[in-house]
Amino acid sequence: MSNTISSDVDDALSASLKRKAPEEEEHEHDDDEEVPPNDDGIGFKVHDDAAEGASSPTNPSPPPARRRKTDSSTSQKKQLFDQLNPDDKRRFTAADDRRKNNDRALMAAHAKLLAAKQELSKAQAKINEAKKEYEATSTTAQENAEEDSEALLLEPSPWNAYYFQLKAFHDREGHCNFKRSVTDADLENLTEEQAKEIKTLSWWTWRQRKYKRRGELEQHKILLLTKLGFIWDPHAGPGPGKWLKNYALLKEFKEKYGHVKVPAKGGEHDKLGSWMKTQITQYRNAKEGKLPALSEER
């Protein structure tokens, strides 16, 4: 009797393998979805109604299992690969390994790039916020400096003492600009006291420009010096005195020759021509936002 039951089970199993379920026919050519084999090695899963619960409207039975389609293309590729000679196999394997390594490396690098862009975006937002805060603070400081600058000069400080010395020179000479290094030619025909004053003010004004570039000079000090006509980005020369002298020579040249195309080399006007060439260069620099540049008033 046991042999009869076993034979019936085998016949039923063979019939089930030959019969296609509706969903099997629908997904016969679906290469993307595969169902792993069960413990018996058959490409569909057998559901146990007793374990999962009987079929009911609230607990419907699972859909019919899908047979895994044999990947014939993979098998064909393997067959073709096996037909290659050993040298071609090594070449292909090496190239395939490099391709996989490159793909992994590119994916990792791309992920890092995306993360860096996100960090950059966050940093840029912080920079923009800091700029707005700085501009607002700078505006407030400027307004306070305009109101308090004169009162702050009452403090008996070294800076105020140098400022008053510079202001006295400005009131007397009409300018307050000095080059960084003073030469003997700049002090020619000056008394010892005048030469000492020029050297002192040249040193002090150079330090104020340096402190301003570093952002270390207080707003009220910047305002006080600016009111004196202080040039924060000076060009070469001891000050307006020498520049105005050359300017006067240029006017004389124009009145005599009718133009200002002074030759830079040769002739009696070579020094004036060299000075004129410098002015043209600094004028172009001013237009392009470069230094040294010709000041607006010049």
Short mmCIF file of C-alpha atoms in Angstrom, two decimals:
data_model
loop_
_atom_site.label_atom_id
_atom_site.label_comp_id
_atom_site.label_asym_id
_atom_site.label_seq_id
_atom_site.Cartn_x
_atom_site.Cartn_y
_atom_site.Cartn_z
CA MET A 1 0.00 0.00 0.00
CA SER A 2 2.86 2.39 0.79
CA ASN A 3 4.24 1.83 -2.70
CA THR A 4 0.88 2.83 -4.20
CA ILE A 5 0.77 6.11 -2.18
CA SER A 6 4.35 6.97 -3.15
CA SER A 7 3.54 6.41 -6.80
CA ASP A 8 0.48 8.66 -6.56
CA VAL A 9 2.54 11.46 -4.98
CA ASP A 10 5.17 11.26 -7.70
CA ASP A 11 2.49 11.40 -10.40
CA ALA A 12 0.86 14.44 -8.78
CA LEU A 13 4.21 16.24 -8.44
CA SER A 14 5.10 15.58 -12.08
CA ALA A 15 1.72 16.89 -13.20
CA SER A 16 2.16 20.07 -11.15
CA LEU A 17 5.56 20.73 -12.67
CA LYS A 18 4.13 20.39 -16.20
CA ARG A 19 1.15 22.63 -15.46
CA LYS A 20 1.70 26.44 -15.59
CA ALA A 21 -0.03 28.77 -13.20
CA PRO A 22 -1.58 31.97 -14.67
CA GLU A 23 1.09 34.18 -13.11
CA GLU A 24 3.87 31.92 -14.36
CA GLU A 25 2.74 32.54 -17.91
CA GLU A 26 2.55 36.28 -17.28
CA HIS A 27 6.08 36.47 -15.88
CA GLU A 28 7.71 33.78 -17.96
CA HIS A 29 10.02 36.29 -19.65
CA ASP A 30 10.67 38.44 -16.57
CA ASP A 31 14.45 38.25 -16.06
CA ASP A 32 14.49 40.76 -13.21
CA GLU A 33 12.52 38.78 -10.65
CA GLU A 34 13.76 35.44 -9.39
CA VAL A 35 12.45 33.18 -6.66
CA PRO A 36 15.14 31.27 -4.76
CA PRO A 37 14.71 27.49 -4.68
CA ASN A 38 13.29 25.80 -1.63
CA ASP A 39 15.03 23.07 0.33
CA ASP A 40 14.10 20.48 -2.31
CA GLY A 41 15.83 22.46 -5.05
CA ILE A 42 12.54 23.23 -6.86
CA GLY A 43 12.17 26.74 -8.20
CA PHE A 44 8.96 27.57 -6.32
CA LYS A 45 7.99 27.81 -2.67
CA VAL A 46 5.41 25.45 -1.21
CA HIS A 47 3.16 27.22 1.33
CA ASP A 48 1.88 25.37 4.36
CA ASP A 49 -1.72 26.42 4.99
CA ALA A 50 -1.62 24.96 8.44
CA ALA A 51 1.41 27.06 9.42
CA GLU A 52 0.30 30.31 7.77
CA GLY A 53 -3.41 30.03 8.45
CA ALA A 54 -6.28 28.85 6.34
CA SER A 55 -7.48 30.87 3.40
CA SER A 56 -10.16 33.38 4.29
CA PRO A 57 -11.45 36.79 3.13
CA THR A 58 -9.34 38.48 5.81
CA ASN A 59 -6.38 36.16 5.42
CA PRO A 60 -6.18 35.22 1.73
CA SER A 61 -3.85 32.49 0.66
CA PRO A 62 -0.56 33.66 -0.89
CA PRO A 63 -0.35 33.94 -4.70
CA PRO A 64 0.97 30.97 -6.65
CA ALA A 65 4.76 30.71 -6.58
CA ARG A 66 6.81 31.74 -9.63
CA ARG A 67 9.20 29.35 -11.25
CA ARG A 68 12.70 30.77 -11.56
CA LYS A 69 13.68 30.96 -15.14
CA THR A 70 17.05 29.51 -16.01
CA ASP A 71 19.53 32.26 -16.88
CA SER A 72 20.54 30.93 -20.26
CA SER A 73 22.59 34.04 -21.08
CA THR A 74 24.82 33.47 -18.05
CA SER A 75 25.32 29.89 -19.07
CA GLN A 76 26.19 30.95 -22.60
CA LYS A 77 28.68 33.54 -21.34
CA LYS A 78 30.33 30.90 -19.17
CA GLN A 79 30.59 28.55 -22.11
CA LEU A 80 32.12 31.24 -24.29
CA PHE A 81 34.54 32.20 -21.52
CA ASP A 82 35.62 28.58 -21.11
CA GLN A 83 36.40 28.48 -24.84
CA LEU A 84 38.89 31.34 -24.56
CA ASN A 85 42.58 30.55 -24.56
CA PRO A 86 44.47 31.09 -21.25
CA ASP A 87 46.02 34.42 -22.35
CA ASP A 88 42.64 35.93 -23.31
CA LYS A 89 41.15 34.65 -20.06
CA ARG A 90 43.86 36.43 -18.07
CA ARG A 91 43.43 39.64 -20.10
CA PHE A 92 39.67 39.63 -19.65
CA THR A 93 39.86 38.80 -15.94
CA ALA A 94 42.36 41.60 -15.34
CA ALA A 95 40.25 44.11 -17.32
CA ASP A 96 37.08 42.98 -15.55
CA ASP A 97 38.73 43.41 -12.14
CA ARG A 98 39.91 46.89 -13.07
CA ARG A 99 36.43 47.82 -14.27
CA LYS A 100 34.87 46.68 -11.01
CA ASN A 101 37.53 48.47 -8.96
CA ASN A 102 37.04 51.64 -10.99
CA ASP A 103 33.28 51.48 -10.54
CA ARG A 104 33.64 51.11 -6.78
CA ALA A 105 36.22 53.91 -6.60
CA LEU A 106 34.09 56.25 -8.72
CA MET A 107 31.03 55.60 -6.58
CA ALA A 108 33.01 56.30 -3.41
CA ALA A 109 34.57 59.46 -4.89
CA HIS A 110 31.18 60.67 -6.09
CA ALA A 111 29.73 60.16 -2.63
CA LYS A 112 32.59 62.19 -1.15
CA LEU A 113 32.02 64.93 -3.73
CA LEU A 114 28.33 65.16 -2.88
CA ALA A 115 29.14 65.30 0.83
CA ALA A 116 31.76 68.03 0.21
CA LYS A 117 29.25 70.06 -1.82
CA GLN A 118 26.77 69.84 1.02
CA GLU A 119 29.42 70.99 3.48
CA LEU A 120 30.40 73.82 1.12
CA SER A 121 26.79 74.91 0.85
CA LYS A 122 26.50 75.00 4.62
CA ALA A 123 29.78 76.91 4.91
CA GLN A 124 28.67 79.43 2.27
CA ALA A 125 25.45 80.01 4.19
CA LYS A 126 27.50 80.69 7.33
CA ILE A 127 29.76 83.09 5.41
CA ASN A 128 26.76 85.00 4.04
CA GLU A 129 25.28 85.23 7.52
CA ALA A 130 28.61 86.45 8.94
CA LYS A 131 28.89 89.08 6.16
CA LYS A 132 25.45 90.43 6.97
CA GLU A 133 26.32 90.60 10.64
CA TYR A 134 29.62 92.34 9.87
CA GLU A 135 27.96 94.90 7.61
CA ALA A 136 25.34 95.69 10.23
CA THR A 137 28.00 95.99 12.95
CA SER A 138 30.21 98.12 10.71
CA THR A 139 27.32 100.49 9.97
CA THR A 140 26.62 100.91 13.68
CA ALA A 141 30.32 101.47 14.43
CA GLN A 142 30.55 104.07 11.67
CA GLU A 143 27.54 105.96 13.00
CA ASN A 144 28.96 105.93 16.52
CA ALA A 145 32.39 107.04 15.25
CA GLU A 146 30.91 110.07 13.52
CA GLU A 147 29.21 111.06 16.74
CA ASP A 148 32.07 110.31 19.16
CA SER A 149 35.29 111.02 17.20
CA GLU A 150 35.79 114.59 18.44
CA ALA A 151 35.07 113.62 22.04
CA LEU A 152 37.56 110.72 21.88
CA LEU A 153 40.32 113.17 20.93
CA LEU A 154 40.12 114.49 24.50
CA GLU A 155 41.90 111.37 25.72
CA PRO A 156 45.61 112.06 26.47
CA SER A 157 46.85 109.09 24.42
CA PRO A 158 49.94 108.65 22.21
CA TRP A 159 47.73 108.15 19.14
CA ASN A 160 45.97 111.46 19.73
CA ALA A 161 49.33 113.22 20.18
CA TYR A 162 50.57 111.96 16.80
CA TYR A 163 47.22 112.84 15.22
CA PHE A 164 47.45 116.44 16.41
CA GLN A 165 51.01 116.62 15.05
CA LEU A 166 49.81 115.34 11.70
CA LYS A 167 46.88 117.76 11.69
CA ALA A 168 49.22 120.68 12.39
CA PHE A 169 51.40 119.61 9.44
CA HIS A 170 48.28 119.32 7.26
CA ASP A 171 47.04 122.77 8.24
CA ARG A 172 50.46 124.23 7.47
CA GLU A 173 51.48 122.31 4.32
CA GLY A 174 48.11 121.37 2.82
CA HIS A 175 48.61 117.60 2.86
CA CYS A 176 49.26 114.72 5.25
CA ASN A 177 50.64 112.00 3.00
CA PHE A 178 54.13 110.56 3.21
CA LYS A 179 55.88 107.65 1.56
CA ARG A 180 57.13 104.81 3.71
CA SER A 181 60.86 105.38 3.24
CA VAL A 182 62.25 108.90 3.41
CA THR A 183 65.48 109.54 1.45
CA ASP A 184 68.02 112.32 1.74
CA ALA A 185 66.57 113.85 -1.42
CA ASP A 186 63.23 114.21 0.34
CA LEU A 187 64.88 116.11 3.20
CA GLU A 188 66.95 118.41 1.03
CA ASN A 189 66.85 122.08 2.09
CA LEU A 190 64.94 121.22 5.29
CA THR A 191 65.98 122.16 8.79
CA GLU A 192 66.86 119.47 11.31
CA GLU A 193 63.53 119.96 13.06
CA GLN A 194 61.57 119.77 9.80
CA ALA A 195 63.44 116.62 8.75
CA LYS A 196 62.68 114.98 12.09
CA GLU A 197 59.00 115.85 11.69
CA ILE A 198 58.90 114.32 8.18
CA LYS A 199 60.55 111.09 9.36
CA THR A 200 58.25 110.78 12.38
CA LEU A 201 55.04 111.39 10.47
CA SER A 202 56.16 109.10 7.63
CA TRP A 203 56.72 106.27 10.11
CA TRP A 204 53.43 106.90 11.97
CA THR A 205 51.20 107.23 8.89
CA TRP A 206 52.68 104.03 7.44
CA ARG A 207 51.69 102.19 10.65
CA GLN A 208 48.11 103.50 10.42
CA ARG A 209 47.78 102.10 6.91
CA LYS A 210 49.13 98.75 8.08
CA TYR A 211 46.71 98.60 11.02
CA LYS A 212 43.79 99.44 8.76
CA ARG A 213 44.71 96.67 6.30
CA ARG A 214 44.73 94.22 9.21
CA GLY A 215 41.39 95.48 10.47
CA GLU A 216 43.01 96.66 13.70
CA LEU A 217 42.43 100.41 13.38
CA GLU A 218 39.39 101.73 15.24
CA GLN A 219 36.56 103.32 13.29
CA HIS A 220 36.85 106.77 14.85
CA LYS A 221 40.57 106.89 13.98
CA ILE A 222 39.87 105.96 10.36
CA LEU A 223 37.23 108.67 10.24
CA LEU A 224 39.51 111.36 11.71
CA LEU A 225 42.34 110.59 9.28
CA THR A 226 39.96 110.41 6.32
CA LYS A 227 38.62 113.87 7.17
CA LEU A 228 42.18 115.18 6.80
CA GLY A 229 42.31 113.84 3.25
CA PHE A 230 44.53 110.94 4.28
CA ILE A 231 45.27 108.60 1.35
CA TRP A 232 45.00 104.97 2.48
CA ASP A 233 46.58 103.49 -0.67
CA PRO A 234 49.38 105.93 -1.52
CA HIS A 235 51.61 105.68 -4.56
CA ALA A 236 55.31 106.38 -4.68
CA GLY A 237 56.34 109.90 -3.86
CA PRO A 238 56.84 112.02 -0.75
CA GLY A 239 53.43 113.65 -1.09
CA PRO A 240 51.42 116.15 -3.11
CA GLY A 241 54.30 118.64 -3.11
CA LYS A 242 56.46 116.67 -5.50
CA TRP A 243 53.48 115.50 -7.55
CA LEU A 244 52.20 119.06 -7.97
CA LYS A 245 55.67 120.18 -9.03
CA ASN A 246 55.71 117.61 -11.84
CA TYR A 247 52.14 118.52 -12.72
CA ALA A 248 53.16 122.16 -13.08
CA LEU A 249 56.05 121.11 -15.36
CA LEU A 250 53.58 119.11 -17.46
CA LYS A 251 51.35 122.16 -17.86
CA GLU A 252 54.34 124.20 -19.03
CA PHE A 253 55.24 121.45 -21.51
CA LYS A 254 51.70 121.49 -22.93
CA GLU A 255 51.65 125.27 -23.26
CA LYS A 256 54.94 125.15 -25.14
CA TYR A 257 54.40 122.13 -27.39
CA GLY A 258 50.60 121.86 -27.50
CA HIS A 259 50.46 118.23 -26.27
CA VAL A 260 51.42 116.05 -23.30
CA LYS A 261 53.18 113.21 -25.15
CA VAL A 262 56.41 113.64 -23.22
CA PRO A 263 59.20 111.26 -24.35
CA ALA A 264 60.21 108.94 -21.52
CA LYS A 265 63.77 108.53 -22.75
CA GLY A 266 66.23 111.01 -24.17
CA GLY A 267 66.02 114.75 -24.31
CA GLU A 268 65.73 117.36 -21.63
CA HIS A 269 62.32 116.16 -20.47
CA ASP A 270 63.16 112.51 -19.79
CA LYS A 271 62.38 112.78 -16.06
CA LEU A 272 59.02 114.38 -16.78
CA GLY A 273 58.34 111.72 -19.42
CA SER A 274 59.11 108.95 -16.93
CA TRP A 275 56.78 110.56 -14.40
CA MET A 276 54.04 110.90 -17.04
CA LYS A 277 54.39 107.20 -17.92
CA THR A 278 53.92 106.32 -14.25
CA GLN A 279 50.77 108.43 -14.06
CA ILE A 280 49.30 106.67 -17.11
CA THR A 281 50.03 103.26 -15.61
CA GLN A 282 48.49 104.20 -12.27
CA TYR A 283 45.46 105.68 -14.05
CA ARG A 284 44.87 102.37 -15.85
CA ASN A 285 45.33 100.51 -12.57
CA ALA A 286 42.66 102.67 -10.98
CA LYS A 287 40.23 101.79 -13.78
CA GLU A 288 40.97 98.07 -13.33
CA GLY A 289 40.97 98.10 -9.54
CA LYS A 290 44.71 97.37 -9.26
CA LEU A 291 47.51 98.91 -7.22
CA PRO A 292 49.35 101.23 -7.25
CA ALA A 293 46.55 103.42 -8.53
CA LEU A 294 46.12 107.10 -9.24
CA SER A 295 43.96 108.75 -6.60
CA GLU A 296 40.60 110.20 -7.62
CA GLU A 297 41.56 113.81 -7.06
CA ARG A 298 44.70 113.45 -9.20
#
